[in-house]
Coordinates of C-alpha atoms in Angstrom, one line a residue:
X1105 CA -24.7 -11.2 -42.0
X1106 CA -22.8 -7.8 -42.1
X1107 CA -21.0 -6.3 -39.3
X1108 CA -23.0 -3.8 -38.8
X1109 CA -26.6 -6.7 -38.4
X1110 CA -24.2 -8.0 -35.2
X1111 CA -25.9 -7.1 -32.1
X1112 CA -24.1 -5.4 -29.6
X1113 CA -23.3 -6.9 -25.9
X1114 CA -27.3 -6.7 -24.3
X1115 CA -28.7 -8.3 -21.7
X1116 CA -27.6 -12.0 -22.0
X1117 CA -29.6 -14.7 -20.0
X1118 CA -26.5 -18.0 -19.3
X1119 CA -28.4 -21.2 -18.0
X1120 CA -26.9 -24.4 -16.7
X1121 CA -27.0 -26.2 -19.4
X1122 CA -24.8 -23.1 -21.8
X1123 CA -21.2 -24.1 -21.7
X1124 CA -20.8 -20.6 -20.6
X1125 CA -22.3 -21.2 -17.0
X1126 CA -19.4 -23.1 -15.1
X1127 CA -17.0 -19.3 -16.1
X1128 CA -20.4 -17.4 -15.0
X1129 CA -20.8 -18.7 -11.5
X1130 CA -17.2 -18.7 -9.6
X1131 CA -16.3 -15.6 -8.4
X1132 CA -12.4 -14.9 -6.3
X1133 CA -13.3 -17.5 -3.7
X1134 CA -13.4 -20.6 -5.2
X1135 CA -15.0 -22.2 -2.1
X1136 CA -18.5 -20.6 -3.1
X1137 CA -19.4 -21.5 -6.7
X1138 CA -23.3 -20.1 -7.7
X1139 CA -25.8 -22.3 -8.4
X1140 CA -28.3 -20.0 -9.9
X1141 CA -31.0 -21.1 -11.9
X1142 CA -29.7 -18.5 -14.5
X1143 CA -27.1 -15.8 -14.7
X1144 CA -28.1 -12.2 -16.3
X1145 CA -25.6 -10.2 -18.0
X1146 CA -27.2 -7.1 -17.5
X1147 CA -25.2 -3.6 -19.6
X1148 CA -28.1 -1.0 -18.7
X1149 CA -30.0 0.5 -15.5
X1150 CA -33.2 -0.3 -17.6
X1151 CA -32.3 -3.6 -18.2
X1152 CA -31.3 -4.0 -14.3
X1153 CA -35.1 -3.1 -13.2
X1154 CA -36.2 -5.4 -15.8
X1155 CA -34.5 -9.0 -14.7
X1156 CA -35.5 -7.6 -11.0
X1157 CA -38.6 -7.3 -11.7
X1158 CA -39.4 -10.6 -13.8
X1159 CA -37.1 -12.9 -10.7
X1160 CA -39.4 -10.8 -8.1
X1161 CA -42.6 -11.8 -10.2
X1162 CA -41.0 -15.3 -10.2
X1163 CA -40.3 -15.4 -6.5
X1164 CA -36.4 -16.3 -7.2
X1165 CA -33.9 -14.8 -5.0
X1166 CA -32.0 -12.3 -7.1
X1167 CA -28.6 -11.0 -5.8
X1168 CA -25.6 -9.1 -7.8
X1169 CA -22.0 -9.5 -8.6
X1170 CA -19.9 -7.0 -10.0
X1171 CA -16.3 -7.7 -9.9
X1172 CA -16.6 -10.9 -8.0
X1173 CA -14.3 -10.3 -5.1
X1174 CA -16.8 -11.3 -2.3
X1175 CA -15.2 -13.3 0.2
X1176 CA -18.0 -15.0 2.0
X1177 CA -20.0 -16.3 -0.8
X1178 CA -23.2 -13.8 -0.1
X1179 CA -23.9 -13.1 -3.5
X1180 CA -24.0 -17.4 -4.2
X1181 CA -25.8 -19.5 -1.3
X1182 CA -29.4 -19.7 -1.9
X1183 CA -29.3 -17.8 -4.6
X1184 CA -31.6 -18.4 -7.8
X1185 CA -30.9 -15.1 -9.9
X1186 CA -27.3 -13.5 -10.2
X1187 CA -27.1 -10.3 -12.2
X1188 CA -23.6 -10.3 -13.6
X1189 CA -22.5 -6.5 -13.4
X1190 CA -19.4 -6.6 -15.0
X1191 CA -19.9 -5.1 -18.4
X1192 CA -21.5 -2.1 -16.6
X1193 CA -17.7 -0.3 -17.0
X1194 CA -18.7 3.5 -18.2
X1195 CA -16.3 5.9 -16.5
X1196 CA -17.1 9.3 -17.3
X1197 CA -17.5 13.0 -16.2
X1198 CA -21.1 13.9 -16.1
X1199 CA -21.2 17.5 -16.4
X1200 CA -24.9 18.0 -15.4
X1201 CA -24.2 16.6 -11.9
X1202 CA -20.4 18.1 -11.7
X1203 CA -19.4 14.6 -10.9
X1204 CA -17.5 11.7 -11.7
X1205 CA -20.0 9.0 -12.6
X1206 CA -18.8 5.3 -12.4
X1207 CA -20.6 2.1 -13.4
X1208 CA -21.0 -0.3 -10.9
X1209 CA -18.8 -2.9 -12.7
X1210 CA -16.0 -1.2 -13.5
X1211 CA -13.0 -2.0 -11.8
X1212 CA -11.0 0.0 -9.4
X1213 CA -8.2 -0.2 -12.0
X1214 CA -10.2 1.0 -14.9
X1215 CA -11.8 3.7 -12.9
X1216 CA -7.7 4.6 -11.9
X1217 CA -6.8 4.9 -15.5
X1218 CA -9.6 6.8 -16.9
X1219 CA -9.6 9.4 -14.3
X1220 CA -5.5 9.8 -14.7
X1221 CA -5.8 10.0 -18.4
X1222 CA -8.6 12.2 -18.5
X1223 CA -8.0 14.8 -16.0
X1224 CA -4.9 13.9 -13.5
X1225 CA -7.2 12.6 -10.5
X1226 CA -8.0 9.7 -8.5
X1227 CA -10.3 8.7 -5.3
X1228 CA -8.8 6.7 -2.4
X1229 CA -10.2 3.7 -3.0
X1230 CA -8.7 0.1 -3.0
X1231 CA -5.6 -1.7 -3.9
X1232 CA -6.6 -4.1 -5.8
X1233 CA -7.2 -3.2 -9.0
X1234 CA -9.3 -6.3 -10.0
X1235 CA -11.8 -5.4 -7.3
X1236 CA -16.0 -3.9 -8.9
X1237 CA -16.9 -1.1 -8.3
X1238 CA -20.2 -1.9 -7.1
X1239 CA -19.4 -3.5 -3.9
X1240 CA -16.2 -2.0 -2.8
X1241 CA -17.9 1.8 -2.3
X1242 CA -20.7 0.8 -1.0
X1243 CA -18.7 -1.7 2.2
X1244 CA -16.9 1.9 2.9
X1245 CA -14.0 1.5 0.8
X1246 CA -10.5 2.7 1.4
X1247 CA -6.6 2.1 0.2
X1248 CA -3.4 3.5 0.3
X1249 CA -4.3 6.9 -0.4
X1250 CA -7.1 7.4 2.6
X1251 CA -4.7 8.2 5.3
X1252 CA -4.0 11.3 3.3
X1253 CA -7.6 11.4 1.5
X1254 CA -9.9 10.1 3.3
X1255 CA -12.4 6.8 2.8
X1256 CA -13.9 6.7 -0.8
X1257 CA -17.6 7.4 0.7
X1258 CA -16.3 10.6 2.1
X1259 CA -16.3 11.4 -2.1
X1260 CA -19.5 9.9 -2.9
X1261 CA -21.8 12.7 -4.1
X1262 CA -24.4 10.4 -5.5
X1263 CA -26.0 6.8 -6.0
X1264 CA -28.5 5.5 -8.6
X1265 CA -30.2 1.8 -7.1
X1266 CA -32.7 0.0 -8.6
X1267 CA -34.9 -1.1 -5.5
X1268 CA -38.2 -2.9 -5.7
X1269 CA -41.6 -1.2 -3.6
X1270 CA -43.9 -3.1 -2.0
X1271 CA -45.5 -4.1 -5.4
X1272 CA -43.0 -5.8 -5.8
X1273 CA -41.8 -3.9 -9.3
X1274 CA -38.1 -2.4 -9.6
X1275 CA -37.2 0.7 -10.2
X1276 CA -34.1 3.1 -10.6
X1277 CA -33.8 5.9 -7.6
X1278 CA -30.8 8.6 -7.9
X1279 CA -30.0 9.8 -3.8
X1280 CA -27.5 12.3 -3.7
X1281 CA -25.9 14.3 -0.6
X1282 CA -27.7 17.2 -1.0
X1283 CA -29.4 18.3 2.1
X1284 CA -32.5 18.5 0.5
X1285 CA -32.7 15.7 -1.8
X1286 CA -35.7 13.7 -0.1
X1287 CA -33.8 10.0 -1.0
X1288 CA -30.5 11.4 0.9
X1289 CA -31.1 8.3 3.9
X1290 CA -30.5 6.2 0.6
X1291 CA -27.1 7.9 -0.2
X1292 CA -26.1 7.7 3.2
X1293 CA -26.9 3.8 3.9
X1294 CA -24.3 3.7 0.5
X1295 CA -21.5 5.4 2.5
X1296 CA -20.5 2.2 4.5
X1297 CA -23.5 -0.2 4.8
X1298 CA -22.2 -3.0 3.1
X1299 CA -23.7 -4.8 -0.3
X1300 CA -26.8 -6.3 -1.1
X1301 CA -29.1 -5.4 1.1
X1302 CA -31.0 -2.3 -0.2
X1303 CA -31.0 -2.5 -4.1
X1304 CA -28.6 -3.4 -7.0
X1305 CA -26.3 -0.6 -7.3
X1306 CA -26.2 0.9 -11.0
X1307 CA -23.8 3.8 -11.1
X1308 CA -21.8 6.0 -8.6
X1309 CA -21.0 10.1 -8.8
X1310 CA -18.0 10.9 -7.0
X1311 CA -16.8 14.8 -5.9
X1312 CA -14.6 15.9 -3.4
X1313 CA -17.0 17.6 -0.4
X1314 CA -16.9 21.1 -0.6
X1315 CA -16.0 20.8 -3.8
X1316 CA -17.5 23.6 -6.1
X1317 CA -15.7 24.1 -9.8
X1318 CA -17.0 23.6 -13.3
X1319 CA -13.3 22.4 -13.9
X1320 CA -13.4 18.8 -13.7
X1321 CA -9.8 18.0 -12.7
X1322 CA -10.7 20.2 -9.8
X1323 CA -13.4 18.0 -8.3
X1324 CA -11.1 15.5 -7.3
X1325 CA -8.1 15.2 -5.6
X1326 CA -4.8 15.0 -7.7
X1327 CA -3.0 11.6 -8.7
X1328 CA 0.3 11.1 -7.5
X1329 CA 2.9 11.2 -10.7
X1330 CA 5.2 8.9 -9.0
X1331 CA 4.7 6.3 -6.4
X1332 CA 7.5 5.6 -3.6
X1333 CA 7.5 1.9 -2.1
X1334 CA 9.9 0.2 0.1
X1335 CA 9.6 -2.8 2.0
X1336 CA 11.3 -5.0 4.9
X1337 CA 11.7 -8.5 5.3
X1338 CA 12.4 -10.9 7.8
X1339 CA 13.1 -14.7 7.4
X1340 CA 11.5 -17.3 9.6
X1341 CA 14.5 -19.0 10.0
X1342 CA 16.3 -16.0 11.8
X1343 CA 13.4 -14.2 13.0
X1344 CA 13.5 -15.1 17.2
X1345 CA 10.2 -14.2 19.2
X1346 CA 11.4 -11.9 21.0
X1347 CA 12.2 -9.9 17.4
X1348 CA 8.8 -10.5 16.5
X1349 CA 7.4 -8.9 20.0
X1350 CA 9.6 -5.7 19.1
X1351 CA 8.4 -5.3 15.5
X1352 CA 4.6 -5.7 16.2
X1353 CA 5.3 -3.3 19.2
X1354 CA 7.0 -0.6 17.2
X1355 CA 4.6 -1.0 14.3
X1356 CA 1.5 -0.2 16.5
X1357 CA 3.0 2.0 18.3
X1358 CA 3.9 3.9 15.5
X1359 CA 0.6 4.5 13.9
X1360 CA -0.6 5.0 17.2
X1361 CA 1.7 8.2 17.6
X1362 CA 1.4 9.5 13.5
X1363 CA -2.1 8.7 12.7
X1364 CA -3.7 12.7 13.3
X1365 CA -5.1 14.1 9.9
X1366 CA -2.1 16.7 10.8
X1367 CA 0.6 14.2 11.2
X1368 CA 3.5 14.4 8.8
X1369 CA 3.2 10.9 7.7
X1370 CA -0.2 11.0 6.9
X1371 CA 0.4 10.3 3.6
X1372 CA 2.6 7.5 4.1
X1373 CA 0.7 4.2 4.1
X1374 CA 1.9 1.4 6.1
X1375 CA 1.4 -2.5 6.5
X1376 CA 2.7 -5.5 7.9
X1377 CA 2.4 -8.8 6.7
X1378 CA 3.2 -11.9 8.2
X1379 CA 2.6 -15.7 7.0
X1380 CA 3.1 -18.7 9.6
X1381 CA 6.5 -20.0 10.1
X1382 CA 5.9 -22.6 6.9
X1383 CA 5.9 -19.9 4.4
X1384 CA 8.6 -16.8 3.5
X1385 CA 8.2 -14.5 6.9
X1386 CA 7.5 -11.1 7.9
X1387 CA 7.4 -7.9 5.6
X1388 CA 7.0 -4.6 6.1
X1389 CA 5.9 -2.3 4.1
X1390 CA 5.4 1.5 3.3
X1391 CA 4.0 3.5 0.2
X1392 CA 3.8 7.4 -0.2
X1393 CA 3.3 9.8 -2.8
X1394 CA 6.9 11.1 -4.1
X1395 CA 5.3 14.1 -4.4
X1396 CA 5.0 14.8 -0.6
X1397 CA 7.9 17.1 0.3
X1398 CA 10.5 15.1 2.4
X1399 CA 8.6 11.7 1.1
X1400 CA 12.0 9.8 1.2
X1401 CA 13.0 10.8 4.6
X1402 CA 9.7 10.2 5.5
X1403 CA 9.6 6.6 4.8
X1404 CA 13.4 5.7 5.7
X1405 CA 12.1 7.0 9.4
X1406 CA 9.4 4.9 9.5
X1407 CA 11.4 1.8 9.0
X1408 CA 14.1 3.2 11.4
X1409 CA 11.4 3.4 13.8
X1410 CA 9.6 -0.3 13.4
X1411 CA 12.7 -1.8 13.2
X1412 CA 14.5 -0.2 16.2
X1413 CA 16.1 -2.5 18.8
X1414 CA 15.5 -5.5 16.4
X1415 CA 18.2 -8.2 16.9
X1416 CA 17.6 -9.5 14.1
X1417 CA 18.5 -8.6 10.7
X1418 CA 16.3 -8.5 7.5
X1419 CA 16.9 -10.7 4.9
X1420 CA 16.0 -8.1 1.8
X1421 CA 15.3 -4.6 2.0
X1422 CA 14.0 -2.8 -1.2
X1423 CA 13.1 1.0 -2.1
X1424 CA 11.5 1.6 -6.1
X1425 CA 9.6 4.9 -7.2
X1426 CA 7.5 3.9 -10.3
X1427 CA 4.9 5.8 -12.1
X1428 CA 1.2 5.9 -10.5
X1429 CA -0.3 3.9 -13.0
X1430 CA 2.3 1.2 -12.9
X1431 CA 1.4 0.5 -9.2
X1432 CA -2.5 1.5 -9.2
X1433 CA -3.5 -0.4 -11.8
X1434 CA -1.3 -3.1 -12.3
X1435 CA -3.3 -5.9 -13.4
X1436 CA -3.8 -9.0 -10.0
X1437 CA -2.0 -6.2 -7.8
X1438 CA -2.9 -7.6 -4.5
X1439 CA -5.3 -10.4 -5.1
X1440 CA -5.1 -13.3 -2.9
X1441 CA -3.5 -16.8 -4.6
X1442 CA -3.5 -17.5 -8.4
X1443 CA -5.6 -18.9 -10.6
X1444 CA -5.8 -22.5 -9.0
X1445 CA -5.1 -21.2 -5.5
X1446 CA -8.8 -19.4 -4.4
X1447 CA -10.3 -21.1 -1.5
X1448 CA -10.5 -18.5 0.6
X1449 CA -11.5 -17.8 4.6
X1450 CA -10.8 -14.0 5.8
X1451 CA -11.8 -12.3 9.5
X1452 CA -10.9 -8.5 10.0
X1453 CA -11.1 -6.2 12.9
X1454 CA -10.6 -2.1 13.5
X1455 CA -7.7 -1.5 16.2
X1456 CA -7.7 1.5 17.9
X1457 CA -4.1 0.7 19.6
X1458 CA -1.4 -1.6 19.0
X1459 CA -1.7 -5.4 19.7
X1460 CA -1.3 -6.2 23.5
X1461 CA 1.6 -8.1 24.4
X1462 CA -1.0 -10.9 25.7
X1463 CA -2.3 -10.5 21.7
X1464 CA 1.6 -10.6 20.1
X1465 CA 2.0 -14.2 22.5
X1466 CA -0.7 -15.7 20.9
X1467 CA 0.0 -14.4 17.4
X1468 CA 3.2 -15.8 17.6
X1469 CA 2.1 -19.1 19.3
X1470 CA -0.4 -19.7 16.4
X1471 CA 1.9 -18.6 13.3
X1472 CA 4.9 -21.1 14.5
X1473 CA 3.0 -24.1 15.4
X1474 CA 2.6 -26.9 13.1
X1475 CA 4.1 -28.0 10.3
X1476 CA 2.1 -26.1 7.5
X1477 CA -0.6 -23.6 7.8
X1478 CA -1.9 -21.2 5.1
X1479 CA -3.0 -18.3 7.8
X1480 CA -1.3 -14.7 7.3
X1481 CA -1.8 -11.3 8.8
X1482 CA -2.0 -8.1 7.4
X1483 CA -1.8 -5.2 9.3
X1484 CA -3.0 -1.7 7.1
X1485 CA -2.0 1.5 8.1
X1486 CA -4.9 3.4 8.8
X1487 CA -6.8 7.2 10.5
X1488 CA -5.1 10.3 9.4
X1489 CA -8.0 12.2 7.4
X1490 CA -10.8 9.2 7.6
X1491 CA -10.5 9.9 11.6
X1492 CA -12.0 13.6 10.4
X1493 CA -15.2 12.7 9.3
X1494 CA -18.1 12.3 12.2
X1495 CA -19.1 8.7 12.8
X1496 CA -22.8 9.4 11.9
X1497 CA -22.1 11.3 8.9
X1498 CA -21.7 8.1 6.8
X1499 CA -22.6 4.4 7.9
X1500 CA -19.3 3.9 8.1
X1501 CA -18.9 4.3 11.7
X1502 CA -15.3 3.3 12.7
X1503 CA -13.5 7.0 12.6
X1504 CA -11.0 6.9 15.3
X1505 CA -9.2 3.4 14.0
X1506 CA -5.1 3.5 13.7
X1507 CA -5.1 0.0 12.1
X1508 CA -7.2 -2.3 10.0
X1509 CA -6.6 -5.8 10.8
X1510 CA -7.0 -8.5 7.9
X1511 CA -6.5 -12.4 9.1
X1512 CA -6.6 -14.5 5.9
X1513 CA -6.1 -17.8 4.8
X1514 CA -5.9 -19.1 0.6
X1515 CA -5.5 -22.4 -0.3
X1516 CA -6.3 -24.9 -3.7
X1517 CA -8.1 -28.0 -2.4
X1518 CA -10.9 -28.4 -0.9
X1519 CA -9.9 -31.2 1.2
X1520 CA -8.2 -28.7 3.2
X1521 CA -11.2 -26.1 3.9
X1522 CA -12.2 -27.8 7.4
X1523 CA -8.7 -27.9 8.8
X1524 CA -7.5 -24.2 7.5
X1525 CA -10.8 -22.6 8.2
X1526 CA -10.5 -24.4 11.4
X1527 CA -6.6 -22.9 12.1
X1528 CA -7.4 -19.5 11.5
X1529 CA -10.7 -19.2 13.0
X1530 CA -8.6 -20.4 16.4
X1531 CA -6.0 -18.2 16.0
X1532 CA -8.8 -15.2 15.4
X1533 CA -10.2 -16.4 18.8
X1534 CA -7.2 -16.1 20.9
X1535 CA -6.2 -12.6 19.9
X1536 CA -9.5 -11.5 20.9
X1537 CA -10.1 -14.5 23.9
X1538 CA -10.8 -10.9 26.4
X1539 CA -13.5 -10.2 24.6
X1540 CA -15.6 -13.1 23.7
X1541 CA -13.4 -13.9 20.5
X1542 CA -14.5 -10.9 18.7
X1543 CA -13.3 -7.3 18.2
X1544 CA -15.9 -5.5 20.5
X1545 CA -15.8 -2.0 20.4
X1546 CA -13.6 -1.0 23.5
X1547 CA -10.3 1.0 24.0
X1548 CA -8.5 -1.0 22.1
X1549 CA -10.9 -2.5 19.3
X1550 CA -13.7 -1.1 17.3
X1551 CA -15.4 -4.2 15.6
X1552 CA -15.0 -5.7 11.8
X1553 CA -14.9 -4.4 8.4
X1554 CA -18.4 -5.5 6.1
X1555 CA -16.3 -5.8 2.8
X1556 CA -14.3 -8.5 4.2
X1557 CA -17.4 -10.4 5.7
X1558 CA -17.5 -13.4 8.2
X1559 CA -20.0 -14.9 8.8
X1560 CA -18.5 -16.2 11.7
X1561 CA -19.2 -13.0 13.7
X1562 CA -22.9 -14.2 13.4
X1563 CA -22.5 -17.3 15.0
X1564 CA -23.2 -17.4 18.9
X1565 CA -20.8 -20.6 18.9
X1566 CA -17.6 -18.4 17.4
X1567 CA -18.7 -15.1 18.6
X1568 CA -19.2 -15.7 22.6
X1569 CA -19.5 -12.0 23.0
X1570 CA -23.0 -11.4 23.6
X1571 CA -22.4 -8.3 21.1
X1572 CA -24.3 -9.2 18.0
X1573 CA -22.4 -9.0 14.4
X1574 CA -24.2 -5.8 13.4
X1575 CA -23.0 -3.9 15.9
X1576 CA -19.4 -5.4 14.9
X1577 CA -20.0 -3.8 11.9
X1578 CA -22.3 -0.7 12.1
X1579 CA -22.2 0.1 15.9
X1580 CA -24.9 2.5 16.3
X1581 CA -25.6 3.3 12.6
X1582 CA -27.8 0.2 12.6
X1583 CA -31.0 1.2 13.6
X1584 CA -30.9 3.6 11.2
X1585 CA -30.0 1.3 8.4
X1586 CA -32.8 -0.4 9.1
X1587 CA -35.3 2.2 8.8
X1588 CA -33.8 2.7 5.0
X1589 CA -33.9 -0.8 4.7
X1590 CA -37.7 -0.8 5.5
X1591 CA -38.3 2.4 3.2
X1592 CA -36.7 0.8 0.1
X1593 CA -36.7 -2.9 0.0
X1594 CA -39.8 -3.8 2.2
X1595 CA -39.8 -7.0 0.9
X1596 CA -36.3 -7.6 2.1
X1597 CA -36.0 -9.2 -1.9
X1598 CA -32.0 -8.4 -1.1
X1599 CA -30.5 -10.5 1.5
X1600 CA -28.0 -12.4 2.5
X1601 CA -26.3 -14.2 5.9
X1602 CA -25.2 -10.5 6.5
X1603 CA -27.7 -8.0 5.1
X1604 CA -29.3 -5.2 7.3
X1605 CA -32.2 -6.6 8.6
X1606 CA -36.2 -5.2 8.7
X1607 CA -37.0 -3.6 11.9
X1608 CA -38.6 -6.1 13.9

């Protein structure tokens, strides 16, 4: 055989009994390996609708991974079918549409490095570099850059899904924005309404709104050149509680005063993180663009601010500019654990204010008791421009947020999962004891975040709220969701523990 009879990379059908299946079938969270009868590699839209088709003629539950960072295990339970997305990578600029067209399993760090190298531009979208595509846009993405930007739906000009009709036979549909494009309710439900429920997302256009220029590095917003970080961190073994009180205080507090679209630090992108008492302590964090005028002084007063009236002193402080690149698309940048330490739990909530003190008490209570517990909070800066956009205008419906909240656990064995799962899931519940152990939608809370889903907020045992998990989710952009559920996969062939659900 000559090189040029080798076949290229084409749809590749990986069974149980292929010594390829055991890589094929664990995604991020190690405590949800597949057990599909058969894993597709799928490389084309046609061949997409093809393996859709043949699993709904089969009557197999199909459902879709792209980068594999799910952290509930929706694309794995029950599942009979997984279309592997990830060699779907095509970044390119599609002049025909004046858009940027993604694949859906390209990751956020590819899609970083084409659009620097090829035209100087970027879309605020997520951290972690490692993270597809495919689900992150679709959940409502967003990341450092979306105080200052925006969420990454806000960019979305188009979609193309492969859904499956009544007759049960797939096929690809391109919705756009466009006012008049009669699949639009299909590009909307993408802005925010979560994966795997409508169709298997193929490719992605992104173009800044309002947007009109045949130029291409003028249909996004610019890069950064260089990227400003600092950071702040306190030991457990000095940090008092009373220190702790102050710095969650000032830290909510402080978004809660400079989160306006108009604010001066609305480029500057905030977090704090904070293990329990048996790991390294409490950190935080700031990132900006060094290309904001007065960037430095910017971030040197936000830490003057959190950390004022602090008796207790950090044990490192650290300030680095490094090129965009180096930080955007640094290889594992942000991914939970290592290679043997996946086992994952996450909850997540939308604050509209700082924590209460009531809330800071029981923080503190659960993150120094016991001897060793794998539960951490991050706190990510959030508002500025997303807070722009009208809650209806996308299905991401949480516009007037200061904070996202992310309460996650990552451990290696799975002797472990009942007793950390159990930890955090208590520590979750006191925060939000006022209100039936869940972030309802109130002054002070606006409900969860779909791309880091729980399925606990489904569960009448864990969520005493009487407010059911969609509405923690989608608020009043359900019904709707439904209605394009029911125009595009009647068959409700995609679905998981947290899918939008048929009318009725």
């Amino acid at each position: 055989m000559t090189e040029t009879d080798i076949p290229a990379l084409g749809a590749s059908t990986i069974t149980a009994d292929d010594p390829r299946y055991p890589s094929m079938v664990l995604g991020t969270n190690h405590r949800f390996p597949g057990r599909p009868d058969y894993v597709r590699v799928v490389t084309t839209t046609e061949e997409v609708a093809a393996a859709v088709t043949e699993a709904v003629a089969a009557g197999k539950r199909v459902s879709v991974r792209s980068g594999g960072h799910g952290f509930e295990g929706l694309a794995a339970d029950g599942v009979e079918v997984l279309l592997d997305m990830s060699e779907m990578t095509d970044v390119r600029y599609d002049a025909g549409r004046r858009a940027f067209a993604i694949e859906a399993g390209a990751t956020l760090g590819h899609v970083y490095r084409v659009l620097f190298k090829g035209w100087g531009v970027t879309i605020p979208a997520g951290e972690c570099p490692e993270v597809g595509a495919g689900g992150h846009i679709v959940g409502g993405g967003y990341g450092p850059l979306s105080r200052s930007l925006g969420a990454v739906v806000d960019y979305l000009y188009a979609v193309e899904v492969v859904v499956v009709g009544e007759d049960g036979v797939a096929r690809a549909v391109v919705a756009t924005r466009e006012e008049d494009d009669p699949h639009r309710d299909l590009w909307w439900a993408h802005t925010g309404g979560g994966g795997g429920t409508f169709g298997v997302v193929t490719r992605y256009w992104m173009r800044a709104p309002g947007a009109d220029s045949r130029n291409p590095a003028e249909l996004l917003p610019r890069a950064p050149s260089r990227w400003r970080s600092g950071s702040v961190v306190w030991s457990w073994e000095t940090l008092t509680e009373e220190s702790f009180t102050t710095i969650q205080r000032n830290f909510g507090a402080w978004f809660e005063r400079n989160s306006g679209a108009d604010s001066p630090y609305a480029p500057l992108a905030g977090f704090l993180h904070v293990t329990h008492r048996s790991g390294f302590g409490l950190t935080v964090g700031a990132h900006i663009d060094d290309g904001v005028p007065g960037a430095e002084k910017l971030m040197t007063t936000f830490f003057e601010e959190v950390a004022a009236g602090v008796d207790t002193a950090p044990v490192f402080s650290d300030r680095k500019v490094n090129p965009w690149l180096y930080c955007s698309a640094y290889p594992g940048w942000g991914d939970p654990g290592d290679p043997f330490t996946r086992r994952i739990k996450i909850k997540a909530a939308y604050l509209r204010k700082g924590y209460s003190g009531r809330q800071i008490a029981a923080l503190h209570r659960h993150l120094t008791t016991g001897e060793r517990n794998p539960a951490q909070l991050i706190l990510i800066g959030y508002g500025g421009r997303v807070n722009t956009v009208d809650p209806h205008s996308t299905a991401t419906a949480q516009r007037d947020s200061v904070l996202k909240a992310a309460y996650m656990s990552v451990w290696a064995d799975a002797s472990e999962d009942e007793t950390n799962i159990g930890l955090l899931r208590a520590m979750y519940r006191d925060v939000y004891a006022d209100t039936g152990g869940v972030p309802v939608p109130n002054d002070d809370n606006d409900g969860s975040y779909i791309n880091y889903a729980d399925t606990d907020l489904a569960d009448p045992e864990l969520n005493t709220s009487g407010v059911p998990w969609h509405t923690l989710y989608y608020k009043d952009n359900y019904p709707r969701l439904q209605q394009v559920k029911k125009r595009y996969d009647p068959r409700d062939v995609f679905r998981h523990a947290l899918s939008v659900r048929l009318p009725g």
